[in-house]
Amino acid sequence: MRHLKHRHKLGVKTAHRGALLANLTASLILHKRIKTTLSKAKALRPFAEQVITLAKKAHATDDPARKLHFRRQAVAKVRDQEAVALLFSDERVEEFAARPGGYTRIYKLVPRQGDAANLAIIEMIDADDEGYTKAKKTRKRSRRSGKKAEESTEEVAVAAEETASAESAPVEASTDESSEAAAEESAPEKK
């Protein structure tokens, strides 16, 4: 069966794709933000996050042999000693230590002028970035339970009666001072 076999192929051979992702990852680590096509950015995201996870694992362990193992795995993927050394440095790894995943973010841009390719910016997220906060969705209930429905219909009926009685009550035109004073006291004060 071929379930879950799809990967971002980018229209190139396997060796070319590996070199392309390694170079993009090295640039992302060194510059923290790169501009590329949207399809390359989507292919780069899981690749780069795996390398960052290797750096986090190396930082979390105390065994020097395991640290070296994780570093060698990262060098095998990225193929750039300088980028891996920067990523495995304590200050860069500390940025991702508290984050459980999602180390990169993709911003879509307008299509490129020459070939109309969709462009994107992929960047590494800062440690203090809270990310996108979703608005909490409230579930709308199409049916109400019997008790709640009765209470709400009673409240609506009472409110309707009050508005109807207020509209049907005759307005008295009085000129005595007591009714004018009461009207002034009941009126809200303007500041």
JSON list of C-alpha atoms in Angstrom, two decimals:
[
{"chain": "A", "resi": 1, "resn": "MET", "atom": "CA", "xyz": [0.00, 0.00, 0.00]},
{"chain": "A", "resi": 2, "resn": "ARG", "atom": "CA", "xyz": [1.16, 3.52, -0.65]},
{"chain": "A", "resi": 3, "resn": "HIS", "atom": "CA", "xyz": [-0.49, 5.29, 2.27]},
{"chain": "A", "resi": 4, "resn": "LEU", "atom": "CA", "xyz": [1.33, 8.36, 3.63]},
{"chain": "A", "resi": 5, "resn": "LYS", "atom": "CA", "xyz": [4.04, 8.11, 0.98]},
{"chain": "A", "resi": 6, "resn": "HIS", "atom": "CA", "xyz": [3.59, 11.64, -0.41]},
{"chain": "A", "resi": 7, "resn": "ARG", "atom": "CA", "xyz": [6.36, 14.09, 0.25]},
{"chain": "A", "resi": 8, "resn": "HIS", "atom": "CA", "xyz": [7.23, 17.43, -1.27]},
{"chain": "A", "resi": 9, "resn": "LYS", "atom": "CA", "xyz": [9.03, 16.38, -4.45]},
{"chain": "A", "resi": 10, "resn": "LEU", "atom": "CA", "xyz": [9.56, 19.88, -5.90]},
{"chain": "A", "resi": 11, "resn": "GLY", "atom": "CA", "xyz": [9.94, 18.48, -9.41]},
{"chain": "A", "resi": 12, "resn": "VAL", "atom": "CA", "xyz": [13.55, 17.37, -8.94]},
{"chain": "A", "resi": 13, "resn": "LYS", "atom": "CA", "xyz": [15.47, 14.15, -8.30]},
{"chain": "A", "resi": 14, "resn": "THR", "atom": "CA", "xyz": [16.11, 12.89, -4.77]},
{"chain": "A", "resi": 15, "resn": "ALA", "atom": "CA", "xyz": [19.75, 14.01, -4.58]},
{"chain": "A", "resi": 16, "resn": "HIS", "atom": "CA", "xyz": [18.89, 17.46, -5.92]},
{"chain": "A", "resi": 17, "resn": "ARG", "atom": "CA", "xyz": [16.04, 17.81, -3.44]},
{"chain": "A", "resi": 18, "resn": "GLY", "atom": "CA", "xyz": [18.30, 16.81, -0.53]},
{"chain": "A", "resi": 19, "resn": "ALA", "atom": "CA", "xyz": [20.92, 19.37, -1.53]},
{"chain": "A", "resi": 20, "resn": "LEU", "atom": "CA", "xyz": [18.27, 22.04, -2.03]},
{"chain": "A", "resi": 21, "resn": "LEU", "atom": "CA", "xyz": [16.72, 21.49, 1.41]},
{"chain": "A", "resi": 22, "resn": "ALA", "atom": "CA", "xyz": [20.14, 21.34, 3.06]},
{"chain": "A", "resi": 23, "resn": "ASN", "atom": "CA", "xyz": [21.15, 24.68, 1.51]},
{"chain": "A", "resi": 24, "resn": "LEU", "atom": "CA", "xyz": [17.83, 26.31, 2.40]},
{"chain": "A", "resi": 25, "resn": "THR", "atom": "CA", "xyz": [18.10, 25.04, 5.98]},
{"chain": "A", "resi": 26, "resn": "ALA", "atom": "CA", "xyz": [21.64, 26.38, 6.32]},
{"chain": "A", "resi": 27, "resn": "SER", "atom": "CA", "xyz": [20.51, 29.77, 5.04]},
{"chain": "A", "resi": 28, "resn": "LEU", "atom": "CA", "xyz": [17.54, 29.74, 7.41]},
{"chain": "A", "resi": 29, "resn": "ILE", "atom": "CA", "xyz": [19.77, 28.96, 10.39]},
{"chain": "A", "resi": 30, "resn": "LEU", "atom": "CA", "xyz": [22.33, 31.62, 9.49]},
{"chain": "A", "resi": 31, "resn": "HIS", "atom": "CA", "xyz": [19.92, 34.42, 8.55]},
{"chain": "A", "resi": 32, "resn": "LYS", "atom": "CA", "xyz": [16.80, 33.44, 10.57]},
{"chain": "A", "resi": 33, "resn": "ARG", "atom": "CA", "xyz": [14.60, 34.51, 7.62]},
{"chain": "A", "resi": 34, "resn": "ILE", "atom": "CA", "xyz": [14.70, 33.70, 3.93]},
{"chain": "A", "resi": 35, "resn": "LYS", "atom": "CA", "xyz": [12.54, 34.45, 0.93]},
{"chain": "A", "resi": 36, "resn": "THR", "atom": "CA", "xyz": [11.74, 31.56, -1.41]},
{"chain": "A", "resi": 37, "resn": "THR", "atom": "CA", "xyz": [8.83, 30.02, -3.27]},
{"chain": "A", "resi": 38, "resn": "LEU", "atom": "CA", "xyz": [5.85, 28.81, -1.30]},
{"chain": "A", "resi": 39, "resn": "SER", "atom": "CA", "xyz": [6.30, 25.16, -2.28]},
{"chain": "A", "resi": 40, "resn": "LYS", "atom": "CA", "xyz": [9.97, 25.20, -1.23]},
{"chain": "A", "resi": 41, "resn": "ALA", "atom": "CA", "xyz": [9.04, 26.87, 2.07]},
{"chain": "A", "resi": 42, "resn": "LYS", "atom": "CA", "xyz": [6.43, 24.19, 2.76]},
{"chain": "A", "resi": 43, "resn": "ALA", "atom": "CA", "xyz": [8.98, 21.47, 2.00]},
{"chain": "A", "resi": 44, "resn": "LEU", "atom": "CA", "xyz": [11.62, 23.21, 4.12]},
{"chain": "A", "resi": 45, "resn": "ARG", "atom": "CA", "xyz": [9.51, 23.52, 7.26]},
{"chain": "A", "resi": 46, "resn": "PRO", "atom": "CA", "xyz": [9.53, 19.85, 8.41]},
{"chain": "A", "resi": 47, "resn": "PHE", "atom": "CA", "xyz": [13.14, 19.40, 7.33]},
{"chain": "A", "resi": 48, "resn": "ALA", "atom": "CA", "xyz": [14.37, 22.41, 9.30]},
{"chain": "A", "resi": 49, "resn": "GLU", "atom": "CA", "xyz": [12.26, 21.56, 12.34]},
{"chain": "A", "resi": 50, "resn": "GLN", "atom": "CA", "xyz": [13.81, 18.08, 12.48]},
{"chain": "A", "resi": 51, "resn": "VAL", "atom": "CA", "xyz": [17.27, 19.64, 12.58]},
{"chain": "A", "resi": 52, "resn": "ILE", "atom": "CA", "xyz": [16.21, 22.05, 15.33]},
{"chain": "A", "resi": 53, "resn": "THR", "atom": "CA", "xyz": [14.80, 19.12, 17.29]},
{"chain": "A", "resi": 54, "resn": "LEU", "atom": "CA", "xyz": [18.18, 17.39, 17.04]},
{"chain": "A", "resi": 55, "resn": "ALA", "atom": "CA", "xyz": [19.79, 20.50, 18.55]},
{"chain": "A", "resi": 56, "resn": "LYS", "atom": "CA", "xyz": [17.23, 20.50, 21.37]},
{"chain": "A", "resi": 57, "resn": "LYS", "atom": "CA", "xyz": [17.88, 16.83, 22.12]},
{"chain": "A", "resi": 58, "resn": "ALA", "atom": "CA", "xyz": [21.62, 17.45, 22.23]},
{"chain": "A", "resi": 59, "resn": "HIS", "atom": "CA", "xyz": [21.11, 20.37, 24.60]},
{"chain": "A", "resi": 60, "resn": "ALA", "atom": "CA", "xyz": [18.87, 18.32, 26.90]},
{"chain": "A", "resi": 61, "resn": "THR", "atom": "CA", "xyz": [21.25, 15.40, 27.34]},
{"chain": "A", "resi": 62, "resn": "ASP", "atom": "CA", "xyz": [24.29, 15.28, 29.59]},
{"chain": "A", "resi": 63, "resn": "ASP", "atom": "CA", "xyz": [26.04, 12.44, 27.76]},
{"chain": "A", "resi": 64, "resn": "PRO", "atom": "CA", "xyz": [28.79, 13.83, 25.48]},
{"chain": "A", "resi": 65, "resn": "ALA", "atom": "CA", "xyz": [28.53, 10.82, 23.18]},
{"chain": "A", "resi": 66, "resn": "ARG", "atom": "CA", "xyz": [24.81, 11.50, 22.60]},
{"chain": "A", "resi": 67, "resn": "LYS", "atom": "CA", "xyz": [25.52, 15.20, 21.99]},
{"chain": "A", "resi": 68, "resn": "LEU", "atom": "CA", "xyz": [28.10, 14.29, 19.37]},
{"chain": "A", "resi": 69, "resn": "HIS", "atom": "CA", "xyz": [25.68, 11.80, 17.81]},
{"chain": "A", "resi": 70, "resn": "PHE", "atom": "CA", "xyz": [22.94, 14.44, 17.44]},
{"chain": "A", "resi": 71, "resn": "ARG", "atom": "CA", "xyz": [25.42, 16.95, 16.03]},
{"chain": "A", "resi": 72, "resn": "ARG", "atom": "CA", "xyz": [26.65, 14.45, 13.44]},
{"chain": "A", "resi": 73, "resn": "GLN", "atom": "CA", "xyz": [23.08, 13.66, 12.43]},
{"chain": "A", "resi": 74, "resn": "ALA", "atom": "CA", "xyz": [22.45, 17.38, 11.91]},
{"chain": "A", "resi": 75, "resn": "VAL", "atom": "CA", "xyz": [25.64, 17.79, 9.87]},
{"chain": "A", "resi": 76, "resn": "ALA", "atom": "CA", "xyz": [24.59, 14.82, 7.70]},
{"chain": "A", "resi": 77, "resn": "LYS", "atom": "CA", "xyz": [21.29, 16.56, 6.96]},
{"chain": "A", "resi": 78, "resn": "VAL", "atom": "CA", "xyz": [22.40, 20.19, 6.64]},
{"chain": "A", "resi": 79, "resn": "ARG", "atom": "CA", "xyz": [25.94, 19.66, 5.25]},
{"chain": "A", "resi": 80, "resn": "ASP", "atom": "CA", "xyz": [27.15, 23.01, 6.60]},
{"chain": "A", "resi": 81, "resn": "GLN", "atom": "CA", "xyz": [29.45, 22.98, 9.63]},
{"chain": "A", "resi": 82, "resn": "GLU", "atom": "CA", "xyz": [29.06, 26.71, 10.32]},
{"chain": "A", "resi": 83, "resn": "ALA", "atom": "CA", "xyz": [25.25, 26.58, 10.36]},
{"chain": "A", "resi": 84, "resn": "VAL", "atom": "CA", "xyz": [25.18, 23.51, 12.61]},
{"chain": "A", "resi": 85, "resn": "ALA", "atom": "CA", "xyz": [27.71, 25.05, 15.00]},
{"chain": "A", "resi": 86, "resn": "LEU", "atom": "CA", "xyz": [25.56, 28.18, 15.24]},
{"chain": "A", "resi": 87, "resn": "LEU", "atom": "CA", "xyz": [22.39, 26.14, 15.78]},
{"chain": "A", "resi": 88, "resn": "PHE", "atom": "CA", "xyz": [23.96, 23.93, 18.46]},
{"chain": "A", "resi": 89, "resn": "SER", "atom": "CA", "xyz": [25.39, 26.93, 20.34]},
{"chain": "A", "resi": 90, "resn": "ASP", "atom": "CA", "xyz": [23.82, 27.39, 23.75]},
{"chain": "A", "resi": 91, "resn": "GLU", "atom": "CA", "xyz": [22.30, 30.79, 23.04]},
{"chain": "A", "resi": 92, "resn": "ARG", "atom": "CA", "xyz": [20.51, 29.66, 19.85]},
{"chain": "A", "resi": 93, "resn": "VAL", "atom": "CA", "xyz": [19.21, 26.41, 21.34]},
{"chain": "A", "resi": 94, "resn": "GLU", "atom": "CA", "xyz": [17.91, 28.25, 24.42]},
{"chain": "A", "resi": 95, "resn": "GLU", "atom": "CA", "xyz": [15.44, 30.06, 22.13]},
{"chain": "A", "resi": 96, "resn": "PHE", "atom": "CA", "xyz": [13.70, 26.78, 21.35]},
{"chain": "A", "resi": 97, "resn": "ALA", "atom": "CA", "xyz": [14.09, 24.98, 24.66]},
{"chain": "A", "resi": 98, "resn": "ALA", "atom": "CA", "xyz": [10.65, 25.87, 26.00]},
{"chain": "A", "resi": 99, "resn": "ARG", "atom": "CA", "xyz": [8.84, 25.56, 22.66]},
{"chain": "A", "resi": 100, "resn": "PRO", "atom": "CA", "xyz": [7.40, 22.06, 22.01]},
{"chain": "A", "resi": 101, "resn": "GLY", "atom": "CA", "xyz": [7.44, 22.47, 18.23]},
{"chain": "A", "resi": 102, "resn": "GLY", "atom": "CA", "xyz": [6.56, 24.92, 15.50]},
{"chain": "A", "resi": 103, "resn": "TYR", "atom": "CA", "xyz": [9.93, 26.62, 15.26]},
{"chain": "A", "resi": 104, "resn": "THR", "atom": "CA", "xyz": [9.26, 28.22, 11.87]},
{"chain": "A", "resi": 105, "resn": "ARG", "atom": "CA", "xyz": [6.55, 30.42, 10.39]},
{"chain": "A", "resi": 106, "resn": "ILE", "atom": "CA", "xyz": [5.61, 30.94, 6.74]},
{"chain": "A", "resi": 107, "resn": "TYR", "atom": "CA", "xyz": [4.26, 34.22, 5.38]},
{"chain": "A", "resi": 108, "resn": "LYS", "atom": "CA", "xyz": [2.74, 34.19, 1.91]},
{"chain": "A", "resi": 109, "resn": "LEU", "atom": "CA", "xyz": [3.73, 36.98, -0.48]},
{"chain": "A", "resi": 110, "resn": "VAL", "atom": "CA", "xyz": [2.46, 38.19, -3.85]},
{"chain": "A", "resi": 111, "resn": "PRO", "atom": "CA", "xyz": [3.45, 36.16, -6.93]},
{"chain": "A", "resi": 112, "resn": "ARG", "atom": "CA", "xyz": [6.80, 36.85, -8.56]},
{"chain": "A", "resi": 113, "resn": "GLN", "atom": "CA", "xyz": [6.72, 39.17, -11.56]},
{"chain": "A", "resi": 114, "resn": "GLY", "atom": "CA", "xyz": [8.63, 37.01, -14.04]},
{"chain": "A", "resi": 115, "resn": "ASP", "atom": "CA", "xyz": [7.10, 33.54, -13.73]},
{"chain": "A", "resi": 116, "resn": "ALA", "atom": "CA", "xyz": [4.15, 34.20, -11.38]},
{"chain": "A", "resi": 117, "resn": "ALA", "atom": "CA", "xyz": [5.54, 31.75, -8.81]},
{"chain": "A", "resi": 118, "resn": "ASN", "atom": "CA", "xyz": [3.97, 32.09, -5.37]},
{"chain": "A", "resi": 119, "resn": "LEU", "atom": "CA", "xyz": [6.56, 33.52, -3.00]},
{"chain": "A", "resi": 120, "resn": "ALA", "atom": "CA", "xyz": [6.84, 33.17, 0.75]},
{"chain": "A", "resi": 121, "resn": "ILE", "atom": "CA", "xyz": [9.03, 34.19, 3.64]},
{"chain": "A", "resi": 122, "resn": "ILE", "atom": "CA", "xyz": [9.96, 31.46, 6.09]},
{"chain": "A", "resi": 123, "resn": "GLU", "atom": "CA", "xyz": [11.42, 32.58, 9.40]},
{"chain": "A", "resi": 124, "resn": "MET", "atom": "CA", "xyz": [12.50, 31.13, 12.70]},
{"chain": "A", "resi": 125, "resn": "ILE", "atom": "CA", "xyz": [10.19, 32.12, 15.54]},
{"chain": "A", "resi": 126, "resn": "ASP", "atom": "CA", "xyz": [11.67, 33.98, 18.51]},
{"chain": "A", "resi": 127, "resn": "ALA", "atom": "CA", "xyz": [11.53, 32.42, 21.96]},
{"chain": "A", "resi": 128, "resn": "ASP", "atom": "CA", "xyz": [9.23, 35.07, 23.40]},
{"chain": "A", "resi": 129, "resn": "ASP", "atom": "CA", "xyz": [6.80, 35.00, 20.47]},
{"chain": "A", "resi": 130, "resn": "GLU", "atom": "CA", "xyz": [3.35, 33.93, 21.64]},
{"chain": "A", "resi": 131, "resn": "GLY", "atom": "CA", "xyz": [2.19, 33.15, 18.14]},
{"chain": "A", "resi": 132, "resn": "TYR", "atom": "CA", "xyz": [-1.21, 33.54, 16.63]},
{"chain": "A", "resi": 133, "resn": "THR", "atom": "CA", "xyz": [-3.98, 33.52, 19.20]},
{"chain": "A", "resi": 134, "resn": "LYS", "atom": "CA", "xyz": [-7.16, 32.00, 17.94]},
{"chain": "A", "resi": 135, "resn": "ALA", "atom": "CA", "xyz": [-10.47, 33.47, 18.95]},
{"chain": "A", "resi": 136, "resn": "LYS", "atom": "CA", "xyz": [-12.39, 31.04, 21.08]},
{"chain": "A", "resi": 137, "resn": "LYS", "atom": "CA", "xyz": [-15.29, 29.60, 19.21]},
{"chain": "A", "resi": 138, "resn": "THR", "atom": "CA", "xyz": [-18.53, 29.25, 21.09]},
{"chain": "A", "resi": 139, "resn": "ARG", "atom": "CA", "xyz": [-20.78, 26.43, 20.13]},
{"chain": "A", "resi": 140, "resn": "LYS", "atom": "CA", "xyz": [-24.19, 27.51, 19.01]},
{"chain": "A", "resi": 141, "resn": "ARG", "atom": "CA", "xyz": [-26.82, 25.12, 20.15]},
{"chain": "A", "resi": 142, "resn": "SER", "atom": "CA", "xyz": [-29.67, 24.61, 17.78]},
{"chain": "A", "resi": 143, "resn": "ARG", "atom": "CA", "xyz": [-31.83, 23.03, 20.47]},
{"chain": "A", "resi": 144, "resn": "ARG", "atom": "CA", "xyz": [-32.09, 24.05, 24.04]},
{"chain": "A", "resi": 145, "resn": "SER", "atom": "CA", "xyz": [-32.82, 21.78, 26.92]},
{"chain": "A", "resi": 146, "resn": "GLY", "atom": "CA", "xyz": [-36.38, 21.90, 28.21]},
{"chain": "A", "resi": 147, "resn": "LYS", "atom": "CA", "xyz": [-35.72, 23.82, 31.44]},
{"chain": "A", "resi": 148, "resn": "LYS", "atom": "CA", "xyz": [-33.49, 26.47, 29.84]},
{"chain": "A", "resi": 149, "resn": "ALA", "atom": "CA", "xyz": [-35.92, 26.95, 26.97]},
{"chain": "A", "resi": 150, "resn": "GLU", "atom": "CA", "xyz": [-38.81, 27.57, 29.39]},
{"chain": "A", "resi": 151, "resn": "GLU", "atom": "CA", "xyz": [-36.79, 30.12, 31.40]},
{"chain": "A", "resi": 152, "resn": "SER", "atom": "CA", "xyz": [-35.74, 32.03, 28.32]},
{"chain": "A", "resi": 153, "resn": "THR", "atom": "CA", "xyz": [-39.29, 32.12, 26.91]},
{"chain": "A", "resi": 154, "resn": "GLU", "atom": "CA", "xyz": [-40.56, 33.42, 30.26]},
{"chain": "A", "resi": 155, "resn": "GLU", "atom": "CA", "xyz": [-37.92, 36.16, 30.26]},
{"chain": "A", "resi": 156, "resn": "VAL", "atom": "CA", "xyz": [-38.86, 37.17, 26.73]},
{"chain": "A", "resi": 157, "resn": "ALA", "atom": "CA", "xyz": [-42.57, 37.23, 27.63]},
{"chain": "A", "resi": 158, "resn": "VAL", "atom": "CA", "xyz": [-41.94, 39.42, 30.70]},
{"chain": "A", "resi": 159, "resn": "ALA", "atom": "CA", "xyz": [-39.81, 41.84, 28.68]},
{"chain": "A", "resi": 160, "resn": "ALA", "atom": "CA", "xyz": [-42.46, 42.02, 25.97]},
{"chain": "A", "resi": 161, "resn": "GLU", "atom": "CA", "xyz": [-45.18, 42.80, 28.54]},
{"chain": "A", "resi": 162, "resn": "GLU", "atom": "CA", "xyz": [-43.08, 45.59, 30.06]},
{"chain": "A", "resi": 163, "resn": "THR", "atom": "CA", "xyz": [-42.46, 47.25, 26.69]},
{"chain": "A", "resi": 164, "resn": "ALA", "atom": "CA", "xyz": [-46.11, 46.89, 25.72]},
{"chain": "A", "resi": 165, "resn": "SER", "atom": "CA", "xyz": [-47.33, 48.45, 28.97]},
{"chain": "A", "resi": 166, "resn": "ALA", "atom": "CA", "xyz": [-44.84, 51.31, 28.63]},
{"chain": "A", "resi": 167, "resn": "GLU", "atom": "CA", "xyz": [-46.02, 52.04, 25.08]},
{"chain": "A", "resi": 168, "resn": "SER", "atom": "CA", "xyz": [-49.72, 51.85, 25.91]},
{"chain": "A", "resi": 169, "resn": "ALA", "atom": "CA", "xyz": [-49.55, 54.03, 29.03]},
{"chain": "A", "resi": 170, "resn": "PRO", "atom": "CA", "xyz": [-50.91, 57.54, 28.33]},
{"chain": "A", "resi": 171, "resn": "VAL", "atom": "CA", "xyz": [-48.47, 60.38, 28.63]},
{"chain": "A", "resi": 172, "resn": "GLU", "atom": "CA", "xyz": [-49.74, 62.97, 31.12]},
{"chain": "A", "resi": 173, "resn": "ALA", "atom": "CA", "xyz": [-48.89, 66.58, 30.51]},
{"chain": "A", "resi": 174, "resn": "SER", "atom": "CA", "xyz": [-48.55, 68.11, 33.93]},
{"chain": "A", "resi": 175, "resn": "THR", "atom": "CA", "xyz": [-47.24, 71.50, 34.78]},
{"chain": "A", "resi": 176, "resn": "ASP", "atom": "CA", "xyz": [-46.85, 71.20, 38.49]},
{"chain": "A", "resi": 177, "resn": "GLU", "atom": "CA", "xyz": [-43.39, 71.58, 39.98]},
{"chain": "A", "resi": 178, "resn": "SER", "atom": "CA", "xyz": [-43.23, 68.19, 41.70]},
{"chain": "A", "resi": 179, "resn": "SER", "atom": "CA", "xyz": [-43.45, 66.19, 38.47]},
{"chain": "A", "resi": 180, "resn": "GLU", "atom": "CA", "xyz": [-40.80, 68.39, 36.79]},
{"chain": "A", "resi": 181, "resn": "ALA", "atom": "CA", "xyz": [-38.45, 67.97, 39.77]},
{"chain": "A", "resi": 182, "resn": "ALA", "atom": "CA", "xyz": [-38.96, 64.18, 39.70]},
{"chain": "A", "resi": 183, "resn": "ALA", "atom": "CA", "xyz": [-38.21, 64.13, 35.97]},
{"chain": "A", "resi": 184, "resn": "GLU", "atom": "CA", "xyz": [-34.98, 66.09, 36.49]},
{"chain": "A", "resi": 185, "resn": "GLU", "atom": "CA", "xyz": [-33.83, 63.75, 39.27]},
{"chain": "A", "resi": 186, "resn": "SER", "atom": "CA", "xyz": [-34.52, 60.63, 37.23]},
{"chain": "A", "resi": 187, "resn": "ALA", "atom": "CA", "xyz": [-32.67, 61.96, 34.18]},
{"chain": "A", "resi": 188, "resn": "PRO", "atom": "CA", "xyz": [-29.01, 60.87, 34.03]},
{"chain": "A", "resi": 189, "resn": "GLU", "atom": "CA", "xyz": [-26.40, 63.50, 34.72]},
{"chain": "A", "resi": 190, "resn": "LYS", "atom": "CA", "xyz": [-24.17, 64.51, 31.84]},
{"chain": "A", "resi": 191, "resn": "LYS", "atom": "CA", "xyz": [-20.52, 65.07, 32.51]}
]
